[in-house]
Tab-separated table of C-alpha atoms and ligand atoms in Angstrom:
chain	number	residue	atom	x	y	z
R	257	MET	CA	19.673	-10.500	144.663
R	258	ASP	CA	20.898	-8.332	147.544
R	259	LEU	CA	23.187	-9.725	150.223
R	260	GLU	CA	20.576	-9.691	152.962
R	261	SER	CA	18.235	-11.934	150.955
R	262	PHE	CA	21.201	-14.111	149.982
R	263	PHE	CA	22.093	-14.697	153.640
R	264	LYS	CA	18.438	-15.269	154.562
R	265	ASP	CA	17.881	-17.843	151.791
R	266	ASN	CA	21.099	-19.743	152.487
R	267	GLY	CA	20.985	-20.670	156.117
R	268	TYR	CA	23.127	-17.789	157.437
R	269	CYS	CA	23.448	-18.171	161.188
R	270	PRO	CA	25.255	-15.244	162.901
R	271	ASN	CA	26.134	-17.280	166.044
R	272	LYS	CA	28.300	-19.567	163.932
R	273	TYR	CA	30.775	-16.727	163.361
R	274	SER	CA	30.744	-14.929	166.720
R	275	LYS	CA	34.099	-16.336	167.947
R	276	ASP	CA	35.890	-15.542	164.665
R	277	ILE	CA	34.322	-12.097	164.449
R	278	GLY	CA	35.328	-11.319	168.051
R	279	GLU	CA	38.957	-12.229	167.215
R	280	ILE	CA	38.905	-10.175	164.025
R	281	GLN	CA	37.522	-7.120	165.857
R	282	THR	CA	40.161	-7.413	168.607
R	283	PHE	CA	42.908	-7.802	166.004
R	284	ALA	CA	41.740	-4.727	164.067
R	285	SER	CA	41.353	-2.500	167.116
R	286	THR	CA	44.721	-3.587	168.595
R	287	HIS	CA	46.553	-2.747	165.376
R	288	TYR	CA	44.617	0.488	165.026
R	289	ALA	CA	45.745	1.504	168.544
R	290	GLN	CA	49.340	0.600	167.621
R	291	LYS	CA	49.048	2.619	164.368
R	292	ASN	CA	49.932	-0.453	162.281
R	293	LYS	CA	48.886	-1.200	158.726
R	294	ILE	CA	46.823	-4.340	158.275
R	295	VAL	CA	45.843	-6.485	155.326
R	296	LEU	CA	43.050	-8.988	154.870
R	297	VAL	CA	44.293	-11.771	152.575
R	298	THR	CA	41.626	-14.128	151.233
R	299	SER	CA	42.806	-17.453	149.880
R	300	GLY	CA	41.622	-20.740	148.385
R	301	GLY	CA	38.431	-21.786	146.644
R	302	THR	CA	34.822	-22.220	147.731
R	303	ALA	CA	32.784	-25.432	147.971
R	304	ILE	CA	29.343	-25.279	146.363
R	305	PRO	CA	27.124	-28.061	147.761
R	306	LEU	CA	24.665	-29.825	145.459
R	307	GLU	CA	22.491	-31.311	148.230
R	308	SER	CA	21.461	-29.820	151.576
R	309	GLN	CA	22.940	-32.869	153.341
R	310	ALA	CA	25.905	-32.400	151.084
R	311	VAL	CA	27.646	-35.379	149.541
R	312	ARG	CA	28.800	-33.667	146.358
R	313	TYR	CA	30.248	-30.222	145.769
R	314	ILE	CA	31.316	-28.081	142.835
R	315	GLU	CA	34.941	-27.196	143.501
R	316	ASN	CA	37.677	-25.221	141.829
R	317	PHE	CA	41.401	-25.495	141.270
R	318	SER	CA	42.732	-22.967	143.799
R	319	SER	CA	45.426	-24.408	146.078
R	320	GLY	CA	45.814	-21.338	148.280
R	321	HIS	CA	49.475	-20.933	147.282
R	322	ARG	CA	49.041	-17.305	146.150
R	323	GLY	CA	47.331	-16.248	149.360
R	324	ALA	CA	49.641	-18.155	151.733
R	325	ALA	CA	52.856	-16.923	150.069
R	326	SER	CA	51.514	-13.351	149.869
R	327	ALA	CA	50.610	-13.360	153.575
R	328	GLU	CA	54.248	-14.201	154.412
R	329	TYR	CA	55.564	-11.310	152.300
R	330	PHE	CA	53.055	-8.848	153.816
R	331	LEU	CA	54.242	-9.972	157.272
R	332	SER	CA	57.856	-9.379	156.282
R	333	GLU	CA	56.838	-5.874	155.115
R	334	GLY	CA	55.557	-5.190	158.655
R	335	TYR	CA	51.789	-5.580	158.119
R	336	GLY	CA	49.382	-7.265	160.496
R	337	VAL	CA	47.658	-10.015	158.464
R	338	ILE	CA	44.175	-11.475	158.755
R	339	PHE	CA	44.391	-14.637	156.661
R	340	LEU	CA	40.915	-15.781	155.623
R	341	TYR	CA	41.446	-19.181	154.033
R	342	ARG	CA	39.452	-22.104	152.747
R	343	GLN	CA	39.710	-25.050	155.180
R	344	GLY	CA	42.365	-27.478	153.961
R	345	SER	CA	44.084	-25.054	151.560
R	346	LEU	CA	47.682	-23.867	151.987
R	347	ARG	CA	48.593	-21.619	154.935
R	348	PRO	CA	51.496	-19.230	155.534
R	349	TYR	CA	54.747	-20.988	156.542
R	350	SER	CA	53.236	-24.498	156.764
R	351	ARG	CA	52.847	-24.340	152.948
R	352	HIS	CA	56.607	-25.077	152.709
R	353	PHE	CA	56.013	-28.593	154.066
R	354	LYS	CA	53.360	-29.535	151.534
R	355	ALA	CA	55.762	-30.528	148.742
R	356	GLY	CA	57.049	-33.578	150.652
R	357	ASN	CA	56.176	-35.732	153.612
R	358	VAL	CA	56.932	-33.989	156.904
R	359	LEU	CA	57.713	-37.388	158.466
R	360	ASP	CA	60.821	-37.589	156.250
R	361	LEU	CA	62.259	-34.691	158.284
R	362	LEU	CA	61.832	-36.554	161.555
R	363	THR	CA	64.061	-39.277	162.991
R	364	ILE	CA	64.128	-41.366	166.141
R	365	SER	CA	67.296	-42.951	167.491
R	366	LYS	CA	67.853	-46.640	166.702
R	367	ASP	CA	67.559	-47.831	170.312
R	368	CYS	CA	64.074	-46.267	170.530
R	369	ARG	CA	62.535	-47.990	167.557
R	370	ASN	CA	60.863	-50.856	169.363
R	371	GLY	CA	60.327	-49.051	172.652
R	372	THR	CA	58.135	-46.217	173.839
R	373	CYS	CA	60.832	-43.542	173.679
R	374	SER	CA	59.460	-40.161	172.575
R	375	ASN	CA	62.794	-38.711	171.527
R	376	VAL	CA	62.033	-37.395	168.025
R	377	GLN	CA	64.623	-35.274	166.225
R	378	VAL	CA	64.443	-33.026	163.209
R	379	ASP	CA	66.936	-33.630	160.427
R	380	ALA	CA	67.307	-30.026	159.285
R	381	THR	CA	69.826	-30.985	156.551
R	382	LYS	CA	66.852	-32.236	154.515
R	383	MET	CA	65.334	-28.736	154.432
R	384	PRO	CA	68.015	-26.024	154.549
R	385	ASP	CA	65.592	-23.106	155.067
R	386	LEU	CA	63.677	-24.858	157.883
R	387	ALA	CA	65.042	-22.667	160.711
R	388	THR	CA	64.257	-19.457	158.793
R	389	ILE	CA	60.658	-20.581	158.176
R	390	VAL	CA	60.067	-21.684	161.768
R	391	GLN	CA	61.576	-18.469	163.105
R	392	ALA	CA	59.498	-16.238	160.796
R	393	TYR	CA	56.337	-18.110	161.817
R	394	HIS	CA	56.975	-17.709	165.548
R	395	THR	CA	58.039	-14.069	165.190
R	396	SER	CA	54.722	-13.225	163.471
R	397	LYS	CA	52.612	-15.246	165.904
R	398	ASP	CA	54.385	-13.995	169.048
R	399	ALA	CA	54.013	-10.371	167.893
R	400	GLY	CA	50.269	-10.967	167.345
R	401	ARG	CA	50.621	-10.034	163.664
R	402	LEU	CA	48.999	-13.119	162.092
R	403	LEU	CA	45.376	-14.110	162.612
R	404	GLU	CA	44.178	-17.138	160.637
R	405	VAL	CA	40.437	-17.653	160.143
R	406	SER	CA	39.013	-20.486	158.031
R	407	TYR	CA	35.843	-20.781	155.949
R	408	HIS	CA	34.249	-23.616	154.021
R	409	SER	CA	31.109	-22.544	152.190
R	410	LEU	CA	30.348	-19.504	150.089
R	411	VAL	CA	28.074	-18.131	152.830
R	412	ASP	CA	30.897	-18.471	155.406
R	413	TYR	CA	33.265	-16.641	153.066
R	414	ILE	CA	30.967	-13.682	152.426
R	415	ALA	CA	29.876	-13.434	156.083
R	416	LEU	CA	33.502	-13.346	157.303
R	417	LEU	CA	34.625	-10.959	154.559
R	418	LYS	CA	31.815	-8.567	155.518
R	419	ALA	CA	32.620	-8.786	159.236
R	420	SER	CA	36.345	-8.251	158.599
R	421	SER	CA	35.724	-5.262	156.329
R	422	GLU	CA	33.437	-3.659	158.874
R	423	ALA	CA	35.999	-4.256	161.643
R	424	MET	CA	38.792	-2.797	159.468
R	425	HIS	CA	36.745	0.342	158.671
R	426	LEU	CA	38.389	2.212	161.551
R	427	LEU	CA	41.850	1.776	160.007
R	428	GLY	CA	40.785	3.917	157.039
R	429	SER	CA	43.448	4.031	154.309
R	430	SER	CA	45.906	1.987	156.446
R	431	ALA	CA	43.827	-1.116	155.648
R	432	VAL	CA	44.475	-3.276	152.578
R	433	PHE	CA	42.175	-5.904	151.084
R	434	TYR	CA	43.978	-8.505	148.987
R	435	LEU	CA	41.234	-10.727	147.622
R	436	ALA	CA	43.073	-13.683	146.070
R	437	ALA	CA	40.434	-16.332	146.873
R	438	ALA	CA	38.801	-17.995	143.870
R	439	VAL	CA	35.174	-17.466	144.816
R	440	SER	CA	32.522	-19.236	142.808
R	441	ASP	CA	30.333	-17.033	140.600
R	442	PHE	CA	27.530	-19.621	140.757
R	443	TYR	CA	25.731	-21.570	143.456
R	444	ILE	CA	22.528	-23.482	144.226
R	445	PRO	CA	20.289	-21.706	146.770
R	446	LEU	CA	19.416	-23.805	149.818
R	447	THR	CA	15.736	-23.488	148.911
R	448	HIS	CA	16.425	-25.169	145.522
R	449	MET	CA	18.604	-28.000	146.801
R	450	GLN	CA	17.575	-31.601	147.046
R	451	LYS	CA	17.639	-32.749	150.675
R	452	HIS	CA	19.129	-36.202	150.099
R	453	LYS	CA	21.963	-37.478	147.962
R	454	ILE	CA	21.184	-37.076	144.254
R	455	GLN	CA	20.604	-40.543	142.772
R	456	SER	CA	22.418	-41.588	139.610
R	457	SER	CA	19.525	-43.967	138.833
R	458	SER	CA	17.484	-40.867	137.884
R	459	GLY	CA	19.620	-40.476	134.734
R	460	PRO	CA	21.715	-37.499	133.556
R	461	LEU	CA	21.831	-34.597	135.968
R	462	GLU	CA	20.671	-31.112	135.031
R	463	LEU	CA	21.514	-28.310	137.402
R	464	ALA	CA	20.379	-24.694	137.402
R	465	LEU	CA	23.034	-22.537	139.041
R	466	HIS	CA	22.221	-19.064	140.327
R	467	GLN	CA	24.560	-16.086	140.238
R	468	VAL	CA	26.344	-15.130	143.442
R	469	PRO	CA	25.510	-11.525	144.410
R	470	LYS	CA	28.327	-9.043	143.799
R	471	PHE	CA	29.685	-7.986	147.173
R	472	LEU	CA	32.713	-5.954	146.058
R	473	ARG	CA	30.661	-2.820	145.547
R	474	ALA	CA	29.435	-3.003	149.158
R	475	LEU	CA	33.015	-3.432	150.418
R	476	VAL	CA	34.303	-0.459	148.396
R	477	THR	CA	31.418	1.905	149.093
R	478	LYS	CA	30.091	0.883	152.532
R	479	TRP	CA	32.014	-1.644	154.599
R	480	SER	CA	35.534	-0.165	154.311
R	481	PRO	CA	35.337	2.787	151.905
R	482	GLN	CA	38.803	4.283	152.482
R	483	ALA	CA	40.759	1.039	152.268
R	484	PHE	CA	43.220	0.101	149.513
R	485	VAL	CA	41.514	-2.726	147.629
R	486	VAL	CA	43.321	-5.272	145.438
R	487	THR	CA	41.309	-7.882	143.548
R	488	PHE	CA	42.378	-10.669	141.203
R	489	LYS	CA	41.184	-11.599	137.755
R	490	LEU	CA	41.911	-15.097	136.515
R	491	GLU	CA	41.273	-16.129	132.922
R	492	THR	CA	42.396	-18.895	130.604
R	493	ASP	CA	42.111	-16.710	127.476
R	494	GLU	CA	44.771	-13.971	127.272
R	495	ALA	CA	42.667	-12.141	124.657
R	496	ILE	CA	40.026	-11.122	127.199
R	497	LEU	CA	42.175	-10.765	130.337
R	498	MET	CA	42.978	-7.035	130.192
R	499	ASP	CA	39.461	-5.993	129.208
R	500	LYS	CA	38.057	-7.951	132.137
R	501	ALA	CA	40.598	-6.463	134.557
R	502	LEU	CA	39.955	-2.888	133.385
R	503	GLY	CA	36.213	-3.562	133.391
R	504	ALA	CA	36.380	-4.562	137.083
R	505	LEU	CA	38.283	-1.364	137.971
R	506	THR	CA	35.693	0.752	136.187
R	507	LYS	CA	32.756	-1.136	137.671
R	508	TYR	CA	33.872	-1.121	141.305
R	509	GLY	CA	36.176	1.911	141.434
R	510	HIS	CA	38.826	0.216	143.577
R	511	GLN	CA	42.601	0.588	143.321
R	512	LEU	CA	44.204	-2.478	141.715
R	513	VAL	CA	43.446	-5.619	139.774
R	514	ILE	CA	46.057	-8.358	139.504
R	515	ALA	CA	45.490	-10.160	136.223
R	516	ASN	CA	46.716	-13.710	135.749
R	517	ILE	CA	46.389	-16.618	133.327
R	518	LEU	CA	45.770	-20.047	134.871
R	519	HIS	CA	48.890	-21.838	133.624
R	520	GLU	CA	51.244	-18.851	133.965
R	521	ARG	CA	50.185	-17.771	137.427
R	522	ARG	CA	53.312	-18.958	139.249
R	523	TYR	CA	55.694	-16.826	137.139
R	524	ARG	CA	53.690	-14.007	135.546
R	525	VAL	CA	51.121	-11.505	136.806
R	526	VAL	CA	50.063	-8.073	135.544
R	527	VAL	CA	49.381	-5.240	137.973
R	528	VAL	CA	46.542	-3.245	136.417
R	529	THR	CA	45.448	0.283	137.327
R	530	LYS	CA	43.320	2.624	135.215
R	531	GLU	CA	46.549	4.298	134.064
R	532	GLU	CA	49.029	1.440	133.554
R	533	GLN	CA	49.572	-2.265	133.118
R	534	LYS	CA	52.782	-3.468	134.703
R	535	GLU	CA	53.950	-7.018	134.050
R	536	LEU	CA	55.873	-8.823	136.810
R	537	LEU	CA	57.848	-11.886	135.768
R	538	LEU	CA	60.121	-14.504	137.258
R	539	SER	CA	63.158	-15.140	135.044
R	540	ASP	CA	64.100	-18.733	134.110
R	541	ASP	CA	66.817	-18.662	136.790
R	542	GLU	CA	64.398	-17.372	139.414
R	543	GLN	CA	61.967	-20.148	138.527
R	544	LYS	CA	64.742	-22.748	138.845
R	545	GLU	CA	65.613	-21.322	142.255
R	546	LYS	CA	61.905	-21.707	143.183
R	547	LYS	CA	61.456	-18.006	143.926
R	548	ASP	CA	57.930	-16.760	144.584
R	549	ILE	CA	56.378	-14.246	142.172
R	550	GLU	CA	54.492	-13.020	145.270
R	551	GLN	CA	57.705	-11.477	146.623
R	552	LYS	CA	57.801	-9.028	143.678
R	553	LEU	CA	54.048	-8.550	143.719
R	554	ILE	CA	53.764	-7.703	147.408
R	555	ARG	CA	56.749	-5.286	147.200
R	556	ASP	CA	54.997	-3.475	144.350
R	557	ILE	CA	51.656	-3.368	146.194
R	558	CYS	CA	53.226	-2.119	149.442
R	559	ILE	CA	54.875	0.800	147.605
R	560	ARG	CA	51.558	1.708	146.003
R	561	HIS	CA	49.744	1.394	149.313
R	562	THR	CA	52.267	3.677	151.052
R	563	HIS	CA	51.592	6.388	148.441
R	564	TYR	CA	47.860	5.886	148.732
R	565	ASN	CA	47.987	6.045	152.506
R	566	LYS	CA	49.945	9.314	152.345
R	567	GLY	CA	47.499	10.711	149.818
R	568	THR	CA	50.090	10.846	147.032
R	569	GLU	CA	49.859	9.230	143.604
R	570	VAL	CA	49.317	5.426	143.559
A	809	PAZ	O1	45.420	-20.492	144.895
A	809	PAZ	P1	46.361	-20.621	143.718
A	809	PAZ	O2	47.733	-20.112	144.032
A	809	PAZ	O3	46.380	-22.029	143.177
A	809	PAZ	O4	45.787	-19.709	142.542
A	809	PAZ	C1	45.726	-18.313	142.702
A	809	PAZ	C2	44.510	-17.710	141.996
A	809	PAZ	C3	44.624	-18.008	140.499
A	809	PAZ	C4	43.234	-18.313	142.559
A	809	PAZ	C5	44.528	-16.155	142.188
A	809	PAZ	O5	45.697	-15.628	141.669
A	809	PAZ	C6	43.319	-15.493	141.522
A	809	PAZ	O6	43.379	-15.087	140.391
A	809	PAZ	N1	42.185	-15.388	142.240
A	809	PAZ	C7	40.941	-14.820	141.730
A	809	PAZ	C8	40.280	-15.766	140.785
A	809	PAZ	C9	39.051	-15.136	140.128
A	809	PAZ	O7	38.015	-15.168	140.782
A	809	PAZ	O8	39.118	-14.604	138.999
């Protein structure tokens, strides 16, 4: 199925995205005028509804950690970042608060406890890198270098990816696509969905899932043909990982695939080009220190993108 029919059959409504698309276009043209590099980072999973008045969804595991951490490292490398994330998944900078309860960082003085006093203080000793995180967040926001746009459904994701790619076209090879979102390969078309909640009294449930149209070819050949495109390949079986990653490079003709295995993804990734496979690892000490593998990954990608942008070897 082509994308146009996919949008038509799945309730695509262009007005729904006009505000987001306007912001994306302004962001792209501002950074183009300032001769900046920009990256679109996609992050999180997709929700696949089972009913048209959806009660149940098919979900996936993605937390958004990869995308949110990567966005921070792209910002520290000087890129403007469009962060296209699944509603409710992790976001740059605020991700650091998700491990605990943010209320544990806040205190009120004893004499305020039974009154209406609004004097709330932050106990920064409980989070030593708090000031660095808050400062980095405000620096990026104040400089207009971080635009966050959320999606929920598969249709939202593809519509906003298409609009962003078209807006980023004018940046040519200065644009990077870093597609870390875990997008479902299967869905139920709106025309095949039951309107009301599926009843368990009808017995075991059989579902026929359709294949999501492949949109990467359109991105690489039409929407943003000069951009530097990085995709991800996640598998649970190491034996097929490299073949799948190389297969994607051959099929779509883009620049990089980052291969990862589900349970190793926080400390091991492989950067795959047609010519080489480069493993990036966090040592045991780095894992104990809670370093991000994304720091190494984004450094590697930025070096490759600089070469690509200058027309030298990737
Ligand atoms: O979001 P997260 O940090 O929990 O996981 C990251 C990831 C595994 C979703 C990402 O690295 C990835 O491989 N995304 C593409 C998945 C795929 O469609 O193959």
